[in-house]
Amino acid sequence: MDFGWHPAAQADYDRVRAETGAWPDGRPATLTQEQWLRCGAAGLLGYSVPAEHGGSGRGFLDTARAMEAFGAGCADLGLVFASLAHLFACAMPIAEHGDDRVRKRVLPLLASGEWVGANAITEEDAGSDVTALRATARREGDEYVLDGVKSFVSNAPLADVFVLYASTDPEFAHLGVSAFVVERDTPGLTVEAFDKTVLTTCPVGEVRLDGCRVPAHHVLGVPGQGAAIFQSSMRWERSCLFAAYLGQAARLLDRCVEHARRRRQFGRPIGQNQAVSHGIARLRVRWEAARLLLWRACWRLDREERAALDVAAAKLAISEVAVDTAAFAMRVLGGAGVRVDSGVSHELLDAMAATTFSGTSEMQLEQIAKELGL
């Protein structure tokens, strides 16, 4: 299969891995402006945004390759996640569905890192079931008035702009959901931050909307198209964001190999024990298979082919191998693996998050079964 790499794709992969690999390993309590601007300078915050709006204009496959390098080079998956949630769940819906006035104003700021973007769809009672939204938006003249509460909004405490989903016609379930671009300084919008145990560098918070008025041209697509726009953004997130977890797993496997060669017990390297060497070998095979699943999904997306099964299969395979690789690394590294300063425990928690966000593993299995006609 000819995947059709962009001529600069390999150079971008090498550049991103080298640049992010030189970043400090320390994890700040939350995202810093310095980190964010470095991501913007590296081109990571606008990699798939059209070039006329400040990005690199790359497709799914090339973007996945670059984000794999990001995950391999940067040991702080919280920073990686914050960057890619900004790109795929905020910038790309605006790029693909936004009014031209909104695109011209917002996208260059997002691509450069001058602004931070966030996606607000999840609610306390609407996680996987995005048709159960209680946030509402009603039309009043040339504006929409938004009310409701959004939870688990990544980047919210620092965000300058939100892609926010609300119900404009509750009687029509998913056909009554609309997507809006809402800027941070909109009167009636407040954010309350809270802590979490995974992807800790990425700030998260609750967004409250109390009579927020946004111009009608800030609707993405047309009213009632929000569910379709959300699924469109998930094509990017479930493929290219999870490429970063391939990078994480590759980095941890390399670390396991290095440790297994160096660490000696009973007069020989522990890598000579089949329990260790076969464990690493099996994980490498699973990693290669997950990577090819992702490449096939991205190849089909670039060709505008139906790829729902491919994307779900890749997301499921990558998230599971990421968890198993991080857990194996903790066992192989032994005492070093459980030291906080080794970072492996953070890697495991960050990997475990991948089985939940962007659709749980069970939701991916449901999608695969549906595509098979079950």
CSV table of C-alpha atoms in Angstrom, one decimal:
chain,number,residue,atom,x,y,z
A,1,MET,CA,0.0,0.0,0.0
A,2,ASP,CA,1.4,3.4,-1.0
A,3,PHE,CA,0.6,5.6,1.9
A,4,GLY,CA,1.7,8.7,0.0
A,5,TRP,CA,3.8,10.6,2.6
A,6,HIS,CA,4.2,14.3,2.1
A,7,PRO,CA,7.9,14.9,1.0
A,8,ALA,CA,8.6,16.7,4.3
A,9,ALA,CA,6.8,14.2,6.5
A,10,GLN,CA,9.9,12.3,7.6
A,11,ALA,CA,11.8,15.5,8.1
A,12,ASP,CA,9.0,16.8,10.3
A,13,TYR,CA,9.0,13.6,12.3
A,14,ASP,CA,12.7,13.8,13.0
A,15,ARG,CA,12.5,17.6,13.7
A,16,VAL,CA,9.6,17.3,16.2
A,17,ARG,CA,11.1,14.3,18.0
A,18,ALA,CA,14.5,16.1,18.3
A,19,GLU,CA,13.0,19.4,19.4
A,20,THR,CA,10.6,18.0,22.0
A,21,GLY,CA,13.1,15.5,23.2
A,22,ALA,CA,15.3,18.4,24.3
A,23,TRP,CA,12.5,19.9,26.5
A,24,PRO,CA,12.9,19.6,30.3
A,25,ASP,CA,11.4,16.4,31.8
A,26,GLY,CA,10.0,18.2,34.8
A,27,ARG,CA,6.2,18.5,35.0
A,28,PRO,CA,4.9,21.8,36.2
A,29,ALA,CA,1.7,22.0,38.2
A,30,THR,CA,-0.1,23.2,35.1
A,31,LEU,CA,0.6,24.4,31.6
A,32,THR,CA,3.0,27.3,31.3
A,33,GLN,CA,3.0,30.1,28.8
A,34,GLU,CA,6.6,29.2,27.9
A,35,GLN,CA,5.7,25.6,27.1
A,36,TRP,CA,2.7,26.7,25.0
A,37,LEU,CA,4.7,29.2,22.9
A,38,ARG,CA,7.4,26.5,22.3
A,39,CYS,CA,4.7,24.2,21.0
A,40,GLY,CA,3.4,27.0,18.7
A,41,ALA,CA,6.9,27.8,17.5
A,42,ALA,CA,7.4,24.1,16.7
A,43,GLY,CA,4.3,24.2,14.5
A,44,LEU,CA,2.5,21.7,16.6
A,45,LEU,CA,-0.5,23.8,17.5
A,46,GLY,CA,-1.5,24.4,13.9
A,47,TYR,CA,-0.1,21.4,12.1
A,48,SER,CA,-3.3,20.4,10.3
A,49,VAL,CA,-4.8,24.0,10.1
A,50,PRO,CA,-4.9,25.3,6.5
A,51,ALA,CA,-1.8,27.3,5.6
A,52,GLU,CA,-3.8,30.4,4.7
A,53,HIS,CA,-4.9,30.6,8.4
A,54,GLY,CA,-1.4,30.1,9.9
A,55,GLY,CA,-1.0,26.4,10.0
A,56,SER,CA,0.9,23.8,8.0
A,57,GLY,CA,-2.1,22.4,6.2
A,58,ARG,CA,-1.1,18.7,6.6
A,59,GLY,CA,-3.5,15.8,6.2
A,60,PHE,CA,-4.3,13.0,8.6
A,61,LEU,CA,-1.4,10.7,7.8
A,62,ASP,CA,1.3,13.3,7.9
A,63,THR,CA,-0.2,14.8,11.1
A,64,ALA,CA,-0.3,11.4,12.8
A,65,ARG,CA,3.4,10.9,12.0
A,66,ALA,CA,4.3,14.3,13.5
A,67,MET,CA,2.2,13.7,16.6
A,68,GLU,CA,3.8,10.3,17.1
A,69,ALA,CA,7.1,12.1,17.2
A,70,PHE,CA,5.7,14.6,19.7
A,71,GLY,CA,4.7,11.7,22.0
A,72,ALA,CA,8.0,10.0,21.6
A,73,GLY,CA,10.0,13.1,22.2
A,74,CYS,CA,8.0,14.7,25.1
A,75,ALA,CA,7.7,12.7,28.3
A,76,ASP,CA,4.9,15.0,29.5
A,77,LEU,CA,1.8,13.5,28.0
A,78,GLY,CA,-0.3,16.2,29.8
A,79,LEU,CA,1.4,18.9,27.6
A,80,VAL,CA,1.0,16.7,24.5
A,81,PHE,CA,-2.7,16.2,25.3
A,82,ALA,CA,-3.4,19.9,26.0
A,83,SER,CA,-1.8,20.8,22.6
A,84,LEU,CA,-3.6,18.2,20.6
A,85,ALA,CA,-7.0,18.8,22.2
A,86,HIS,CA,-6.5,22.5,21.3
A,87,LEU,CA,-5.7,21.5,17.7
A,88,PHE,CA,-8.1,18.7,16.9
A,89,ALA,CA,-11.2,19.5,19.1
A,90,CYS,CA,-11.1,23.3,18.8
A,91,ALA,CA,-9.0,24.6,15.9
A,92,MET,CA,-10.0,21.9,13.3
A,93,PRO,CA,-13.8,22.3,13.8
A,94,ILE,CA,-13.4,26.0,13.3
A,95,ALA,CA,-11.2,25.4,10.2
A,96,GLU,CA,-13.6,22.9,8.7
A,97,HIS,CA,-17.0,24.4,9.6
A,98,GLY,CA,-16.5,28.0,10.8
A,99,ASP,CA,-17.7,31.2,9.2
A,100,ASP,CA,-15.0,32.9,7.3
A,101,ARG,CA,-15.0,35.9,9.6
A,102,VAL,CA,-14.4,33.6,12.6
A,103,ARG,CA,-11.7,31.6,10.8
A,104,LYS,CA,-9.7,34.7,9.8
A,105,ARG,CA,-9.9,36.1,13.4
A,106,VAL,CA,-9.4,32.9,15.5
A,107,LEU,CA,-7.3,30.4,13.6
A,108,PRO,CA,-4.0,32.4,13.3
A,109,LEU,CA,-4.1,33.1,17.0
A,110,LEU,CA,-4.6,29.4,17.8
A,111,ALA,CA,-2.0,28.1,15.4
A,112,SER,CA,0.7,30.5,16.7
A,113,GLY,CA,0.0,29.7,20.4
A,114,GLU,CA,-1.1,33.3,21.1
A,115,TRP,CA,-4.4,31.8,22.1
A,116,VAL,CA,-5.4,28.5,23.9
A,117,GLY,CA,-8.4,26.6,22.5
A,118,ALA,CA,-10.8,24.3,24.3
A,119,ASN,CA,-13.7,22.0,23.5
A,120,ALA,CA,-16.7,22.0,25.8
A,121,ILE,CA,-19.2,19.2,25.1
A,122,THR,CA,-19.1,16.9,28.2
A,123,GLU,CA,-21.6,17.4,31.0
A,124,GLU,CA,-22.1,15.6,34.3
A,125,ASP,CA,-24.9,13.5,32.7
A,126,ALA,CA,-23.7,13.6,29.1
A,127,GLY,CA,-20.4,11.8,28.6
A,128,SER,CA,-20.5,9.1,26.0
A,129,ASP,CA,-24.1,10.0,25.4
A,130,VAL,CA,-23.6,13.4,23.7
A,131,THR,CA,-27.3,13.6,22.8
A,132,ALA,CA,-28.2,14.1,26.5
A,133,LEU,CA,-26.9,17.7,26.6
A,134,ARG,CA,-28.7,20.0,29.0
A,135,ALA,CA,-26.9,23.2,28.0
A,136,THR,CA,-29.2,25.2,25.8
A,137,ALA,CA,-28.9,27.9,23.1
A,138,ARG,CA,-31.9,30.0,22.0
A,139,ARG,CA,-32.0,32.4,19.1
A,140,GLU,CA,-32.7,36.1,19.9
A,141,GLY,CA,-32.3,38.2,16.8
A,142,ASP,CA,-28.8,38.1,15.5
A,143,GLU,CA,-27.5,36.4,18.6
A,144,TYR,CA,-27.8,33.1,20.5
A,145,VAL,CA,-28.2,33.0,24.3
A,146,LEU,CA,-26.4,30.1,26.0
A,147,ASP,CA,-27.1,28.6,29.4
A,148,GLY,CA,-25.8,25.5,31.1
A,149,VAL,CA,-22.7,23.8,32.7
A,150,LYS,CA,-19.9,22.0,31.0
A,151,SER,CA,-17.6,19.6,32.9
A,152,PHE,CA,-14.1,18.1,32.2
A,153,VAL,CA,-13.2,20.9,29.7
A,154,SER,CA,-9.5,20.4,29.0
A,155,ASN,CA,-7.6,23.7,28.8
A,156,ALA,CA,-10.6,25.6,30.2
A,157,PRO,CA,-8.8,27.5,33.0
A,158,LEU,CA,-6.4,29.0,30.4
A,159,ALA,CA,-8.6,29.0,27.3
A,160,ASP,CA,-9.2,32.1,25.2
A,161,VAL,CA,-11.8,30.4,23.0
A,162,PHE,CA,-14.2,27.5,23.2
A,163,VAL,CA,-15.9,25.3,20.7
A,164,LEU,CA,-19.1,24.6,22.7
A,165,TYR,CA,-22.0,22.3,22.1
A,166,ALA,CA,-25.6,23.1,23.2
A,167,SER,CA,-29.1,22.0,22.4
A,168,THR,CA,-31.0,24.3,20.1
A,169,ASP,CA,-34.0,22.0,19.7
A,170,PRO,CA,-34.2,19.3,22.5
A,171,GLU,CA,-37.1,17.5,20.7
A,172,PHE,CA,-34.8,16.3,17.9
A,173,ALA,CA,-32.0,14.7,20.1
A,174,HIS,CA,-28.7,14.7,18.2
A,175,LEU,CA,-30.3,16.6,15.3
A,176,GLY,CA,-31.0,19.4,17.7
A,177,VAL,CA,-27.4,20.0,18.9
A,178,SER,CA,-25.5,23.0,17.6
A,179,ALA,CA,-21.9,24.0,17.9
A,180,PHE,CA,-20.7,27.5,18.8
A,181,VAL,CA,-17.5,29.5,19.0
A,182,VAL,CA,-17.4,31.3,22.3
A,183,GLU,CA,-14.6,33.6,23.3
A,184,ARG,CA,-13.4,33.7,26.9
A,185,ASP,CA,-14.4,37.3,27.6
A,186,THR,CA,-18.0,36.7,26.7
A,187,PRO,CA,-20.2,38.1,29.6
A,188,GLY,CA,-21.8,35.3,31.6
A,189,LEU,CA,-19.0,32.7,31.0
A,190,THR,CA,-17.1,31.6,34.0
A,191,VAL,CA,-14.6,28.8,34.6
A,192,GLU,CA,-13.8,26.9,37.8
A,193,ALA,CA,-10.6,24.8,37.7
A,194,PHE,CA,-10.3,21.4,39.4
A,195,ASP,CA,-7.5,18.9,39.8
A,196,LYS,CA,-7.2,15.4,38.3
A,197,THR,CA,-4.7,12.6,38.6
A,198,VAL,CA,-4.0,12.0,34.9
A,199,LEU,CA,-2.4,14.3,32.3
A,200,THR,CA,-1.8,16.7,35.1
A,201,THR,CA,-0.1,19.4,33.1
A,202,CYS,CA,-3.2,19.9,31.0
A,203,PRO,CA,-5.5,22.2,33.1
A,204,VAL,CA,-9.2,21.2,33.3
A,205,GLY,CA,-12.3,22.9,34.6
A,206,GLU,CA,-16.0,23.4,34.7
A,207,VAL,CA,-17.5,26.0,32.3
A,208,ARG,CA,-20.7,27.8,33.4
A,209,LEU,CA,-22.9,29.7,31.0
A,210,ASP,CA,-25.4,32.2,32.3
A,211,GLY,CA,-27.0,34.1,29.5
A,212,CYS,CA,-23.9,34.2,27.3
A,213,ARG,CA,-24.7,36.0,24.1
A,214,VAL,CA,-22.7,35.1,21.0
A,215,PRO,CA,-23.2,36.4,17.4
A,216,ALA,CA,-25.2,34.1,15.1
A,217,HIS,CA,-22.3,33.8,12.7
A,218,HIS,CA,-20.4,32.0,15.5
A,219,VAL,CA,-22.4,28.9,14.9
A,220,LEU,CA,-20.3,26.2,13.3
A,221,GLY,CA,-21.9,24.9,10.1
A,222,VAL,CA,-25.7,25.4,10.5
A,223,PRO,CA,-27.9,25.0,13.6
A,224,GLY,CA,-28.6,21.3,14.3
A,225,GLN,CA,-25.3,20.2,12.8
A,226,GLY,CA,-23.4,20.1,16.1
A,227,ALA,CA,-23.4,16.3,16.5
A,228,ALA,CA,-22.1,15.8,13.0
A,229,ILE,CA,-19.4,18.4,13.6
A,230,PHE,CA,-18.4,16.7,16.9
A,231,GLN,CA,-18.0,13.4,15.1
A,232,SER,CA,-16.0,15.1,12.4
A,233,SER,CA,-13.6,16.5,15.0
A,234,MET,CA,-13.4,13.0,16.5
A,235,ARG,CA,-11.9,11.7,13.2
A,236,TRP,CA,-8.9,13.9,14.0
A,237,GLU,CA,-8.8,13.3,17.7
A,238,ARG,CA,-9.3,9.5,17.7
A,239,SER,CA,-6.6,9.1,15.0
A,240,CYS,CA,-4.0,11.8,15.2
A,241,LEU,CA,-4.1,12.5,18.9
A,242,PHE,CA,-3.7,8.8,19.7
A,243,ALA,CA,-0.6,8.7,17.4
A,244,ALA,CA,1.1,10.5,20.4
A,245,TYR,CA,0.4,7.4,22.5
A,246,LEU,CA,2.3,5.3,19.9
A,247,GLY,CA,5.2,7.7,20.5
A,248,GLN,CA,4.9,7.2,24.3
A,249,ALA,CA,4.8,3.4,24.0
A,250,ALA,CA,7.8,3.4,21.7
A,251,ARG,CA,9.7,5.5,24.1
A,252,LEU,CA,8.9,3.2,27.0
A,253,LEU,CA,9.8,0.1,25.0
A,254,ASP,CA,13.1,1.6,24.2
A,255,ARG,CA,13.6,2.3,27.9
A,256,CYS,CA,12.7,-1.3,28.8
A,257,VAL,CA,15.2,-2.6,26.2
A,258,GLU,CA,18.0,-0.3,27.6
A,259,HIS,CA,17.2,-1.3,31.2
A,260,ALA,CA,17.0,-5.1,30.3
A,261,ARG,CA,20.5,-4.9,28.7
A,262,ARG,CA,22.1,-3.0,31.6
A,263,ARG,CA,20.4,-4.4,34.7
A,264,ARG,CA,22.1,-7.6,35.9
A,265,GLN,CA,20.8,-10.2,38.3
A,266,PHE,CA,22.3,-13.6,39.1
A,267,GLY,CA,25.3,-12.8,36.9
A,268,ARG,CA,23.6,-11.9,33.7
A,269,PRO,CA,21.4,-9.2,32.1
A,270,ILE,CA,17.7,-9.6,32.9
A,271,GLY,CA,17.1,-9.3,29.1
A,272,GLN,CA,18.3,-12.8,28.8
A,273,ASN,CA,15.3,-14.0,30.8
A,274,GLN,CA,12.5,-15.0,28.4
A,275,ALA,CA,9.9,-13.5,30.7
A,276,VAL,CA,11.5,-10.1,30.0
A,277,SER,CA,12.6,-10.5,26.4
A,278,HIS,CA,9.4,-12.2,25.2
A,279,GLY,CA,7.3,-9.6,27.0
A,280,ILE,CA,9.1,-6.8,25.2
A,281,ALA,CA,8.9,-8.7,21.9
A,282,ARG,CA,5.1,-9.2,22.2
A,283,LEU,CA,4.5,-5.6,23.0
A,284,ARG,CA,6.6,-4.5,20.0
A,285,VAL,CA,4.5,-6.7,17.7
A,286,ARG,CA,1.3,-5.2,19.2
A,287,TRP,CA,2.7,-1.7,18.8
A,288,GLU,CA,3.6,-2.3,15.1
A,289,ALA,CA,0.1,-3.7,14.5
A,290,ALA,CA,-1.6,-0.7,16.2
A,291,ARG,CA,0.6,1.7,14.2
A,292,LEU,CA,-0.4,0.1,10.9
A,293,LEU,CA,-4.1,0.2,11.9
A,294,LEU,CA,-3.7,3.9,12.5
A,295,TRP,CA,-1.8,4.5,9.2
A,296,ARG,CA,-4.6,2.7,7.3
A,297,ALA,CA,-7.3,4.7,9.0
A,298,CYS,CA,-5.5,8.0,8.3
A,299,TRP,CA,-4.8,6.9,4.7
A,300,ARG,CA,-8.5,6.3,4.2
A,301,LEU,CA,-9.4,9.6,5.8
A,302,ASP,CA,-7.1,11.4,3.5
A,303,ARG,CA,-8.8,9.7,0.6
A,304,GLU,CA,-12.2,10.7,2.0
A,305,GLU,CA,-13.2,7.1,2.3
A,306,ARG,CA,-15.4,5.8,5.1
A,307,ALA,CA,-13.1,4.9,8.0
A,308,ALA,CA,-15.3,4.5,11.1
A,309,LEU,CA,-14.2,0.9,11.7
A,310,ASP,CA,-10.6,1.7,11.0
A,311,VAL,CA,-10.5,4.7,13.3
A,312,ALA,CA,-12.3,2.8,16.1
A,313,ALA,CA,-10.0,-0.2,15.7
A,314,ALA,CA,-6.8,2.0,15.8
A,315,LYS,CA,-8.0,3.9,18.8
A,316,LEU,CA,-8.8,0.7,20.7
A,317,ALA,CA,-5.5,-1.0,19.8
A,318,ILE,CA,-3.3,2.0,20.6
A,319,SER,CA,-4.9,2.8,23.9
A,320,GLU,CA,-4.7,-0.8,25.1
A,321,VAL,CA,-1.1,-1.3,24.0
A,322,ALA,CA,-0.2,2.0,25.7
A,323,VAL,CA,-1.6,0.9,29.0
A,324,ASP,CA,0.0,-2.6,28.8
A,325,THR,CA,3.4,-1.1,27.8
A,326,ALA,CA,3.4,1.4,30.7
A,327,ALA,CA,2.4,-1.4,33.2
A,328,PHE,CA,5.1,-3.7,31.8
A,329,ALA,CA,7.7,-0.9,32.1
A,330,MET,CA,6.9,-0.5,35.8
A,331,ARG,CA,7.4,-4.2,36.4
A,332,VAL,CA,10.6,-4.5,34.4
A,333,LEU,CA,12.2,-1.4,35.9
A,334,GLY,CA,11.3,-2.8,39.4
A,335,GLY,CA,12.3,-0.4,42.2
A,336,ALA,CA,13.2,2.3,39.7
A,337,GLY,CA,9.8,2.0,38.1
A,338,VAL,CA,7.9,3.0,41.2
A,339,ARG,CA,10.1,6.0,42.1
A,340,VAL,CA,8.2,9.2,41.4
A,341,ASP,CA,11.3,10.8,39.8
A,342,SER,CA,11.4,8.0,37.2
A,343,GLY,CA,8.2,9.2,35.7
A,344,VAL,CA,6.9,5.7,34.9
A,345,SER,CA,3.9,6.0,37.3
A,346,HIS,CA,2.9,9.2,35.5
A,347,GLU,CA,3.2,7.4,32.2
A,348,LEU,CA,0.9,4.6,33.4
A,349,LEU,CA,-1.8,7.0,34.6
A,350,ASP,CA,-1.6,9.0,31.4
A,351,ALA,CA,-1.9,5.9,29.3
A,352,MET,CA,-4.9,4.7,31.3
A,353,ALA,CA,-6.7,7.9,30.4
A,354,ALA,CA,-6.5,6.9,26.8
A,355,THR,CA,-9.0,4.1,27.3
A,356,THR,CA,-11.6,6.6,28.5
A,357,PHE,CA,-11.5,10.0,26.7
A,358,SER,CA,-12.5,10.4,23.0
A,359,GLY,CA,-14.9,7.5,23.5
A,360,THR,CA,-14.2,4.6,25.9
A,361,SER,CA,-12.9,1.3,24.7
A,362,GLU,CA,-16.4,-0.2,25.1
A,363,MET,CA,-17.7,2.6,22.7
A,364,GLN,CA,-15.1,1.7,20.2
A,365,LEU,CA,-16.1,-2.0,20.4
A,366,GLU,CA,-19.7,-0.9,19.9
A,367,GLN,CA,-18.7,1.1,16.8
A,368,ILE,CA,-16.8,-1.8,15.3
A,369,ALA,CA,-19.7,-4.2,16.0
A,370,LYS,CA,-22.1,-1.7,14.3
A,371,GLU,CA,-19.8,-1.4,11.3
A,372,LEU,CA,-19.8,-5.2,11.0
A,373,GLY,CA,-23.6,-5.2,10.9
A,374,LEU,CA,-24.3,-6.4,14.5
